[in-house]
mmCIF file with all atom_site columns, C-alpha atoms in Angstrom:
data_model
loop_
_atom_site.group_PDB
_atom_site.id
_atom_site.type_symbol
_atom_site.label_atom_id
_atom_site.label_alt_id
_atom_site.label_comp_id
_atom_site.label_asym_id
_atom_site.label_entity_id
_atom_site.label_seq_id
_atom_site.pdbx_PDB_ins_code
_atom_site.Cartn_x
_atom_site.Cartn_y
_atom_site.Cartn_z
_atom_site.occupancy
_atom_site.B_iso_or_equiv
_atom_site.pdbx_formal_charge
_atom_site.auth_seq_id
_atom_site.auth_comp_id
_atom_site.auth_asym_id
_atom_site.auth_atom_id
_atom_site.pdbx_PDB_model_num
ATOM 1   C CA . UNK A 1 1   ? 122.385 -96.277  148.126 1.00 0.00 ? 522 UNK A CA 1
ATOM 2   C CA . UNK A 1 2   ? 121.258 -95.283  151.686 1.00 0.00 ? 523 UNK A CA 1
ATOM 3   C CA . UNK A 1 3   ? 123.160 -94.813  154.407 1.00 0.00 ? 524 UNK A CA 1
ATOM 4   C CA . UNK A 1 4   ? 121.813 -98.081  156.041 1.00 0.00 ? 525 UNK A CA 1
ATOM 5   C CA . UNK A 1 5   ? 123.004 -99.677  153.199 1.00 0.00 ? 526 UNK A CA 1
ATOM 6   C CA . UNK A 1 6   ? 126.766 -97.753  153.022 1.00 0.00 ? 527 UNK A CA 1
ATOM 7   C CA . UNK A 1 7   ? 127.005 -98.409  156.657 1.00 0.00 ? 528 UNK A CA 1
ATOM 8   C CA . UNK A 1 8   ? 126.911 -102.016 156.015 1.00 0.00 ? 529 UNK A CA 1
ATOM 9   C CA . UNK A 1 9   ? 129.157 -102.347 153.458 1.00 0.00 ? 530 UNK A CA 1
ATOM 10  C CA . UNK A 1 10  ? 131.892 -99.930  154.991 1.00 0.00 ? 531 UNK A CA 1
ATOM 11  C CA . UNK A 1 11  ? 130.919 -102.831 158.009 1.00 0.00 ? 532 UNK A CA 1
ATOM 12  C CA . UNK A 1 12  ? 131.635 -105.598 155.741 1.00 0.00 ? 533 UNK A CA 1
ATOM 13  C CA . UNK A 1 13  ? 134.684 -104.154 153.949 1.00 0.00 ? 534 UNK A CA 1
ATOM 14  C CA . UNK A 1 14  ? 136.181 -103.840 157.141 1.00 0.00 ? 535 UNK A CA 1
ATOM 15  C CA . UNK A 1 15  ? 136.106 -107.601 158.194 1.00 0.00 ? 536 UNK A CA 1
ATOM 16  C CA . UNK A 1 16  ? 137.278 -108.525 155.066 1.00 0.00 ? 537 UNK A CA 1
ATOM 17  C CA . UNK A 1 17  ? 140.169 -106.580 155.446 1.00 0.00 ? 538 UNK A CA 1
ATOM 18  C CA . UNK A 1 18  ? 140.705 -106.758 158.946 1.00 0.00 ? 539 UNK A CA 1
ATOM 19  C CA . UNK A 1 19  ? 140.814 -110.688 158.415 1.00 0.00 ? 540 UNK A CA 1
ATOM 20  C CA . UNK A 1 20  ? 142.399 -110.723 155.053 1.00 0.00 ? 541 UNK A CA 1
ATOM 21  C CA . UNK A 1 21  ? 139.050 -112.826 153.210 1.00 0.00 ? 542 UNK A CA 1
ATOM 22  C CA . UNK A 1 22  ? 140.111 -113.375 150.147 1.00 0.00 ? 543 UNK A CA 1
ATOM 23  C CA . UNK A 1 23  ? 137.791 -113.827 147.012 1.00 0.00 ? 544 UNK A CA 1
ATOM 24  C CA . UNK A 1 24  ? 135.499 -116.899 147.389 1.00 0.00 ? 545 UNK A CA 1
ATOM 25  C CA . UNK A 1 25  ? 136.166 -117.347 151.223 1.00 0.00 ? 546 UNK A CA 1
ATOM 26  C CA . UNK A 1 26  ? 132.853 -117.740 153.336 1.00 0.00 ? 547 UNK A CA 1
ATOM 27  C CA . UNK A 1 27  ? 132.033 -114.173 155.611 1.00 0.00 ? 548 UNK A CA 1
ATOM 28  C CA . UNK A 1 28  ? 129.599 -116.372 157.542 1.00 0.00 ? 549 UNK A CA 1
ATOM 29  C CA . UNK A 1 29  ? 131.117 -119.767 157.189 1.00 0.00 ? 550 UNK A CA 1
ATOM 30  C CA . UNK A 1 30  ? 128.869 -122.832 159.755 1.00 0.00 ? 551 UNK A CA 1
ATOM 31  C CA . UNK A 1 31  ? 131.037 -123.639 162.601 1.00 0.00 ? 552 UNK A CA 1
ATOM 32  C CA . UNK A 1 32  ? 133.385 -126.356 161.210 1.00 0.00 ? 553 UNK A CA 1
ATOM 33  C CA . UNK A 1 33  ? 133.101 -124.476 157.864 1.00 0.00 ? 554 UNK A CA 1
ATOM 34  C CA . UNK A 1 34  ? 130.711 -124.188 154.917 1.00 0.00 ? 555 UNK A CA 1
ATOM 35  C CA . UNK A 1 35  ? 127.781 -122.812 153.955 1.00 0.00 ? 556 UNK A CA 1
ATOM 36  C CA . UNK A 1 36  ? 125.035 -121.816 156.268 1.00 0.00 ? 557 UNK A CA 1
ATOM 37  C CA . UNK A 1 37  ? 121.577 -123.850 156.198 1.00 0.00 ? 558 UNK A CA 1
ATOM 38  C CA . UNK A 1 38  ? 118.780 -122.317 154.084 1.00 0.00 ? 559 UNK A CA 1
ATOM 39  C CA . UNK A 1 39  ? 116.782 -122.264 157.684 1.00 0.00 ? 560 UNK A CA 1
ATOM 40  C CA . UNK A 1 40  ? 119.522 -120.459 159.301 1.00 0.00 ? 561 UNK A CA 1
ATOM 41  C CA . UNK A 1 41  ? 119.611 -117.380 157.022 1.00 0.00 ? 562 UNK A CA 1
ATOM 42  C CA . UNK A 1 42  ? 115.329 -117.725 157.117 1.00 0.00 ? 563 UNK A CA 1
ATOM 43  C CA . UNK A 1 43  ? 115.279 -117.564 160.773 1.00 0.00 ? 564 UNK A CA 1
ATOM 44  C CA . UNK A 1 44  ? 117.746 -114.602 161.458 1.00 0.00 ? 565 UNK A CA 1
ATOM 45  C CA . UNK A 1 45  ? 116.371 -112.704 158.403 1.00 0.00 ? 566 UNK A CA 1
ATOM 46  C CA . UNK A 1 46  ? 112.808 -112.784 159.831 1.00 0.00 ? 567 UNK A CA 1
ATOM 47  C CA . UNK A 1 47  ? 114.256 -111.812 163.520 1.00 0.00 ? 568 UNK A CA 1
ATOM 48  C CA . UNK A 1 48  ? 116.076 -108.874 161.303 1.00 0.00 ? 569 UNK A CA 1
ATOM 49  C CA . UNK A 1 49  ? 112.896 -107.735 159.520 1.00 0.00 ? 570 UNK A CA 1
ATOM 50  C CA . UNK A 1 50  ? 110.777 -108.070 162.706 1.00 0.00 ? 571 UNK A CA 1
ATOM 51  C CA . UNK A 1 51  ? 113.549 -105.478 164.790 1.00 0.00 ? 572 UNK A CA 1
ATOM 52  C CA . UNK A 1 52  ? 113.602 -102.965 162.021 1.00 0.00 ? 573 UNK A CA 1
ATOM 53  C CA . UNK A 1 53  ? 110.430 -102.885 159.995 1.00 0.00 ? 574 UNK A CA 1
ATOM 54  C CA . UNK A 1 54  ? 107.050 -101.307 161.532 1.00 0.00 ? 575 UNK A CA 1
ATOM 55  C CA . UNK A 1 55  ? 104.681 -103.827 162.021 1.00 0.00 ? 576 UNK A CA 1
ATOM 56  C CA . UNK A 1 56  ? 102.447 -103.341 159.381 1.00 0.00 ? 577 UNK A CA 1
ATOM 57  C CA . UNK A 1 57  ? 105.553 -103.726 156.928 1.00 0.00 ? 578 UNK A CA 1
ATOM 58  C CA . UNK A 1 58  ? 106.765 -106.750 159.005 1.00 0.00 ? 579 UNK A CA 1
ATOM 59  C CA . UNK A 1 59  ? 103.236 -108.218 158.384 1.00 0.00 ? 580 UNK A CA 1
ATOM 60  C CA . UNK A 1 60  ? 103.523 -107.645 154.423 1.00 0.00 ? 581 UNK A CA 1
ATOM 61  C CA . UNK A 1 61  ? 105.146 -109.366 152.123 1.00 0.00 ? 582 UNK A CA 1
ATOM 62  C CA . UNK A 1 62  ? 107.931 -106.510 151.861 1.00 0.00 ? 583 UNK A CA 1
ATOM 63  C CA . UNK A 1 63  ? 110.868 -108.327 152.486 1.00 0.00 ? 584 UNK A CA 1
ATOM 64  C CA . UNK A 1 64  ? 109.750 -111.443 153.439 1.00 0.00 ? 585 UNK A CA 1
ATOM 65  C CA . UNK A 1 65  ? 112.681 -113.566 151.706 1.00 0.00 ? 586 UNK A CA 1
ATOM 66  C CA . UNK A 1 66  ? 115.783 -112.896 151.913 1.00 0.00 ? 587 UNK A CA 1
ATOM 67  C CA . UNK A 1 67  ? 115.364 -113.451 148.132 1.00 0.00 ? 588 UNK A CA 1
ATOM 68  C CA . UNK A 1 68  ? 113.572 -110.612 147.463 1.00 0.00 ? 589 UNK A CA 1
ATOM 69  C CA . UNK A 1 69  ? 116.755 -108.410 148.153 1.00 0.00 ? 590 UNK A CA 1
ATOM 70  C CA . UNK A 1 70  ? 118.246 -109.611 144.739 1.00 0.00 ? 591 UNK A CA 1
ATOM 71  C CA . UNK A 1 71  ? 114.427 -108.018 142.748 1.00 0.00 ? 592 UNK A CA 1
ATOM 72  C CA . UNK A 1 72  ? 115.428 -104.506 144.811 1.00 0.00 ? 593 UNK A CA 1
ATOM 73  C CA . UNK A 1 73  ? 118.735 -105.023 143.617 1.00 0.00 ? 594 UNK A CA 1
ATOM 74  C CA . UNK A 1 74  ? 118.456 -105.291 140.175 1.00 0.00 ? 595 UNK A CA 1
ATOM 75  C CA . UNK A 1 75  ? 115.061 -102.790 139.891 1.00 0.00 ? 596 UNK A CA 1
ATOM 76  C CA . UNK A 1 76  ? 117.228 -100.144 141.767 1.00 0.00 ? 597 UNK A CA 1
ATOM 77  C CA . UNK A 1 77  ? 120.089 -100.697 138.956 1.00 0.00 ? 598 UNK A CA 1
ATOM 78  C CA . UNK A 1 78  ? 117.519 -100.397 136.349 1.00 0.00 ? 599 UNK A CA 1
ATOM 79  C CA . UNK A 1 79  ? 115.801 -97.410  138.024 1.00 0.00 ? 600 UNK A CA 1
ATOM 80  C CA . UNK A 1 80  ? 119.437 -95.194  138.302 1.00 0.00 ? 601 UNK A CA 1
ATOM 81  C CA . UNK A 1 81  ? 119.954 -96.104  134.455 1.00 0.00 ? 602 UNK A CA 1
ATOM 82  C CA . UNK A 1 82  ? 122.329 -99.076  134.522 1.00 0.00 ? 603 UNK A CA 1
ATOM 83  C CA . UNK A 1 83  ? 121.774 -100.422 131.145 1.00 0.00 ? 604 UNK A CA 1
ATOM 84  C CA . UNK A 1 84  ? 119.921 -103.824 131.107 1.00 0.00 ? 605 UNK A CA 1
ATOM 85  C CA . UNK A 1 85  ? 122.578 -105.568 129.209 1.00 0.00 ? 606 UNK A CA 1
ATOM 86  C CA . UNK A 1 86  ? 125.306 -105.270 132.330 1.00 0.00 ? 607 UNK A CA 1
ATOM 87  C CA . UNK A 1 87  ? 122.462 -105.936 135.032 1.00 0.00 ? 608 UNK A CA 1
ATOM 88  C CA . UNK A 1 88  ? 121.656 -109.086 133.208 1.00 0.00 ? 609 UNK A CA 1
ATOM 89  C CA . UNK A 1 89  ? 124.963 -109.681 133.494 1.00 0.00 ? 610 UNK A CA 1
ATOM 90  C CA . UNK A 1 90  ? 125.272 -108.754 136.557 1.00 0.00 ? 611 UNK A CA 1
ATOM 91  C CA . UNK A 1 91  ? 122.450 -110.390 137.754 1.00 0.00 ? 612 UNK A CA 1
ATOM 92  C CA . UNK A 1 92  ? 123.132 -113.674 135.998 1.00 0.00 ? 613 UNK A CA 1
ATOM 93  C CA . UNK A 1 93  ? 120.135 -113.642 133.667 1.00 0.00 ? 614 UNK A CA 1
ATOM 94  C CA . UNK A 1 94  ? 119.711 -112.796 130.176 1.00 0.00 ? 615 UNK A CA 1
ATOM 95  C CA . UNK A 1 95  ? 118.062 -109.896 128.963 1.00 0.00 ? 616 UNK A CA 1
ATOM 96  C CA . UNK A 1 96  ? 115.039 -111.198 128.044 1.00 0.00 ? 617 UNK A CA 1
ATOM 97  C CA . UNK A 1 97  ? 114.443 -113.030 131.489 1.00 0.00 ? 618 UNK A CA 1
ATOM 98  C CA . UNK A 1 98  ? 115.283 -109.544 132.955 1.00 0.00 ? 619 UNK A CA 1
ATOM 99  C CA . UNK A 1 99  ? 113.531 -107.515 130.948 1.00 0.00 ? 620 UNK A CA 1
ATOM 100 C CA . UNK A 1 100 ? 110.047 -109.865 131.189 1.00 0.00 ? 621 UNK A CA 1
ATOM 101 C CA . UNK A 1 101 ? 110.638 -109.370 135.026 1.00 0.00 ? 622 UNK A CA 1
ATOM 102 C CA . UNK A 1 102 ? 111.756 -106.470 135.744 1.00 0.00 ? 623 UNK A CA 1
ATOM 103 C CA . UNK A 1 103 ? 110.446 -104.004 133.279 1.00 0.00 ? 624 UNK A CA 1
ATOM 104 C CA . UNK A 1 104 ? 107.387 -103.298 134.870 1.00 0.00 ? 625 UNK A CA 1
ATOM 105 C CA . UNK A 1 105 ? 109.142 -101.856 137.780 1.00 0.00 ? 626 UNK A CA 1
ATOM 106 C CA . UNK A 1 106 ? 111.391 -99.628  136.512 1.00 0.00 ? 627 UNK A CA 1
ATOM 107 C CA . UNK A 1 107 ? 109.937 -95.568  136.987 1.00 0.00 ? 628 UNK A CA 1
ATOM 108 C CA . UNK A 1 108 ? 110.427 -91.771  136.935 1.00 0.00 ? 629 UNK A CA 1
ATOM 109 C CA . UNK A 1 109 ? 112.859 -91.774  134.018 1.00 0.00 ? 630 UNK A CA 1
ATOM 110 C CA . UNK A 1 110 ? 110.122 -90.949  131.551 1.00 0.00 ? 631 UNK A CA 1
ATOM 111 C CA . UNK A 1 111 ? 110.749 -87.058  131.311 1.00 0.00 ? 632 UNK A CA 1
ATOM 112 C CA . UNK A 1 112 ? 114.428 -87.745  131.126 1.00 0.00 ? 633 UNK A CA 1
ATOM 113 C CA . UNK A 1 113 ? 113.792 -90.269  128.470 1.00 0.00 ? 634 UNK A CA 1
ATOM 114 C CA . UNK A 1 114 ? 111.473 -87.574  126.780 1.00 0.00 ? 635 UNK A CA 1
ATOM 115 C CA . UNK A 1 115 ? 114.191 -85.090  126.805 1.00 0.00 ? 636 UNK A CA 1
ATOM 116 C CA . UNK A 1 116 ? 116.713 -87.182  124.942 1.00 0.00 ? 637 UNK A CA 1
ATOM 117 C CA . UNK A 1 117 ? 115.076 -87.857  122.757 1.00 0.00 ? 638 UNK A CA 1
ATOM 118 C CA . UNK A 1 118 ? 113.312 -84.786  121.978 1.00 0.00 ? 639 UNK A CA 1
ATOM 119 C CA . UNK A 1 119 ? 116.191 -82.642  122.695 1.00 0.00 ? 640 UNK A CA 1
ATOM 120 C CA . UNK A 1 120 ? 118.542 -83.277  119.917 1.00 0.00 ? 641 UNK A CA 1
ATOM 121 C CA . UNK A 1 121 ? 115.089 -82.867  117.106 1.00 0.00 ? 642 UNK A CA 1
ATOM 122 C CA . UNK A 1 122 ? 114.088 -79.615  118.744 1.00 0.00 ? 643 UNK A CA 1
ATOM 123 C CA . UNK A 1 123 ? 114.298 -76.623  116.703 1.00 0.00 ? 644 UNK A CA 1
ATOM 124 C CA . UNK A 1 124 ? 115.891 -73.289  118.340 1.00 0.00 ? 645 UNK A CA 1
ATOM 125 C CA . UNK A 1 125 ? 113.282 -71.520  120.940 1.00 0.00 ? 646 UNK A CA 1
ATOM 126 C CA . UNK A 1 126 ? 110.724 -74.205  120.336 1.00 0.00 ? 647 UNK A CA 1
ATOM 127 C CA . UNK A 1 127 ? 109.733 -76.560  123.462 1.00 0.00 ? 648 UNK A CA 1
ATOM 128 C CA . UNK A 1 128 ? 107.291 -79.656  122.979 1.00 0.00 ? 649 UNK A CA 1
ATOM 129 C CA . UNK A 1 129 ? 105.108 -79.829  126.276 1.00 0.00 ? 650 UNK A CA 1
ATOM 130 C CA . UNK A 1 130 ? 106.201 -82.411  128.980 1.00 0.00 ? 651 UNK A CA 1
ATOM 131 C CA . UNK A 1 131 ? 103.539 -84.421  128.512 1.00 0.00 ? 652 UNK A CA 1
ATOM 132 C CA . UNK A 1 132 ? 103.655 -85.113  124.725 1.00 0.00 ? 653 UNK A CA 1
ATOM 133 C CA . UNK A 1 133 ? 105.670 -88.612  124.693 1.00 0.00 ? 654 UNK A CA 1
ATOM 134 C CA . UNK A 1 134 ? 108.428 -88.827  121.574 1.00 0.00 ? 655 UNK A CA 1
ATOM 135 C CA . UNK A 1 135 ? 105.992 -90.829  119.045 1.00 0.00 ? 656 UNK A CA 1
ATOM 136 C CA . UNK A 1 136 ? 103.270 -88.257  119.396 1.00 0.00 ? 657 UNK A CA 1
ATOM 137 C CA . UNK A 1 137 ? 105.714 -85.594  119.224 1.00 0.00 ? 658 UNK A CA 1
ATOM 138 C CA . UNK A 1 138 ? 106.950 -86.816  116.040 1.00 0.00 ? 659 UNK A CA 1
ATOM 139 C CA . UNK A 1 139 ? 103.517 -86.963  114.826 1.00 0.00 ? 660 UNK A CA 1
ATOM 140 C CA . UNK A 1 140 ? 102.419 -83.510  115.925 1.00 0.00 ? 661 UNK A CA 1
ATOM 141 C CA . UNK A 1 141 ? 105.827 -82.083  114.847 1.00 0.00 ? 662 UNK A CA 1
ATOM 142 C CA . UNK A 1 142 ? 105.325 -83.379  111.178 1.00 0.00 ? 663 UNK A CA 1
ATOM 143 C CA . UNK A 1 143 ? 101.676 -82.054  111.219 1.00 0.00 ? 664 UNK A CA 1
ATOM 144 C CA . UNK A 1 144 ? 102.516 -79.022  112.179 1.00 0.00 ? 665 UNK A CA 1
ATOM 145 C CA . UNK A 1 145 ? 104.863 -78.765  109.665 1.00 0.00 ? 666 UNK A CA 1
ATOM 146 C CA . UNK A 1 146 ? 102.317 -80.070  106.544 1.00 0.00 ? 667 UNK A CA 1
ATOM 147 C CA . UNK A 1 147 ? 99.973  -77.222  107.928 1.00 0.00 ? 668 UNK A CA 1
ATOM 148 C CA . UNK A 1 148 ? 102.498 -74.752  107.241 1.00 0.00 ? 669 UNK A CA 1
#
């Protein structure tokens, strides 16, 4: 998480203890109680985009939903590891639904893949280059090993 992002939740953690919220009770409630209209949370989110996002972001569609916050949540899960099973769950979709939508974005976790993989097959002192992915490895490996 980002400090933005910490920042916010210390923010919100404090009004829910400060005014003793428990679970299920409305942080932004309407004013004689309930939830707040859809155009409410539109209009205020793009007044919140346009103060803090340079204009060529503000312009894009970065953002531009409120929505869209729930795709950065779950890709950042899947990007630090989380296993898709428990952001599924988390997420309230199965794993197929999540893993048709989301695979595509997750990145940089193929060397550490490659190195778990590899790692436990490697022989003492030997070291597959980083760019050989764990199928061709295997392939190359049992070559090598036929040509001997």
């Amino acid at each position: 998480m980002d400090w933005g992002t910490l920042a916010l939740v210390a923010s919100l953690q404090g009004l829910i203890a400060r005014d003793q919220l428990k679970s299920g009770v409305l942080i932004f409630p309407r004013e004689k109680g309930g939830f707040l209209a859809g155009s409410v949370y539109r209009r205020i989110w793009a007044k919140a985009r346009e103060a803090v996002l340079p204009e060529h972001e503000y312009n894009s569609p970065v953002g531009k939903q409120v929505y869209d916050l729930r795709h950065t949540c779950l890709t950042t899960w899947l990007n630090n590891g989380i296993p898709p099973a428990q952001v599924a769950d988390w997420g309230g979709n199965s794993v197929p639904v999540l893993l048709s939508t989301y695979a595509r974005c997750v990145t940089g976790q193929i060397a550490e893949l490659q190195q778990r993989i590899e790692g436990p097959q490697a022989l003492p002192g030997s070291r597959l280059p980083s760019s050989v992915g764990p199928a061709r490895a295997a392939v190359s490996s049992s070559r090598d090993a036929r040509a001997r």
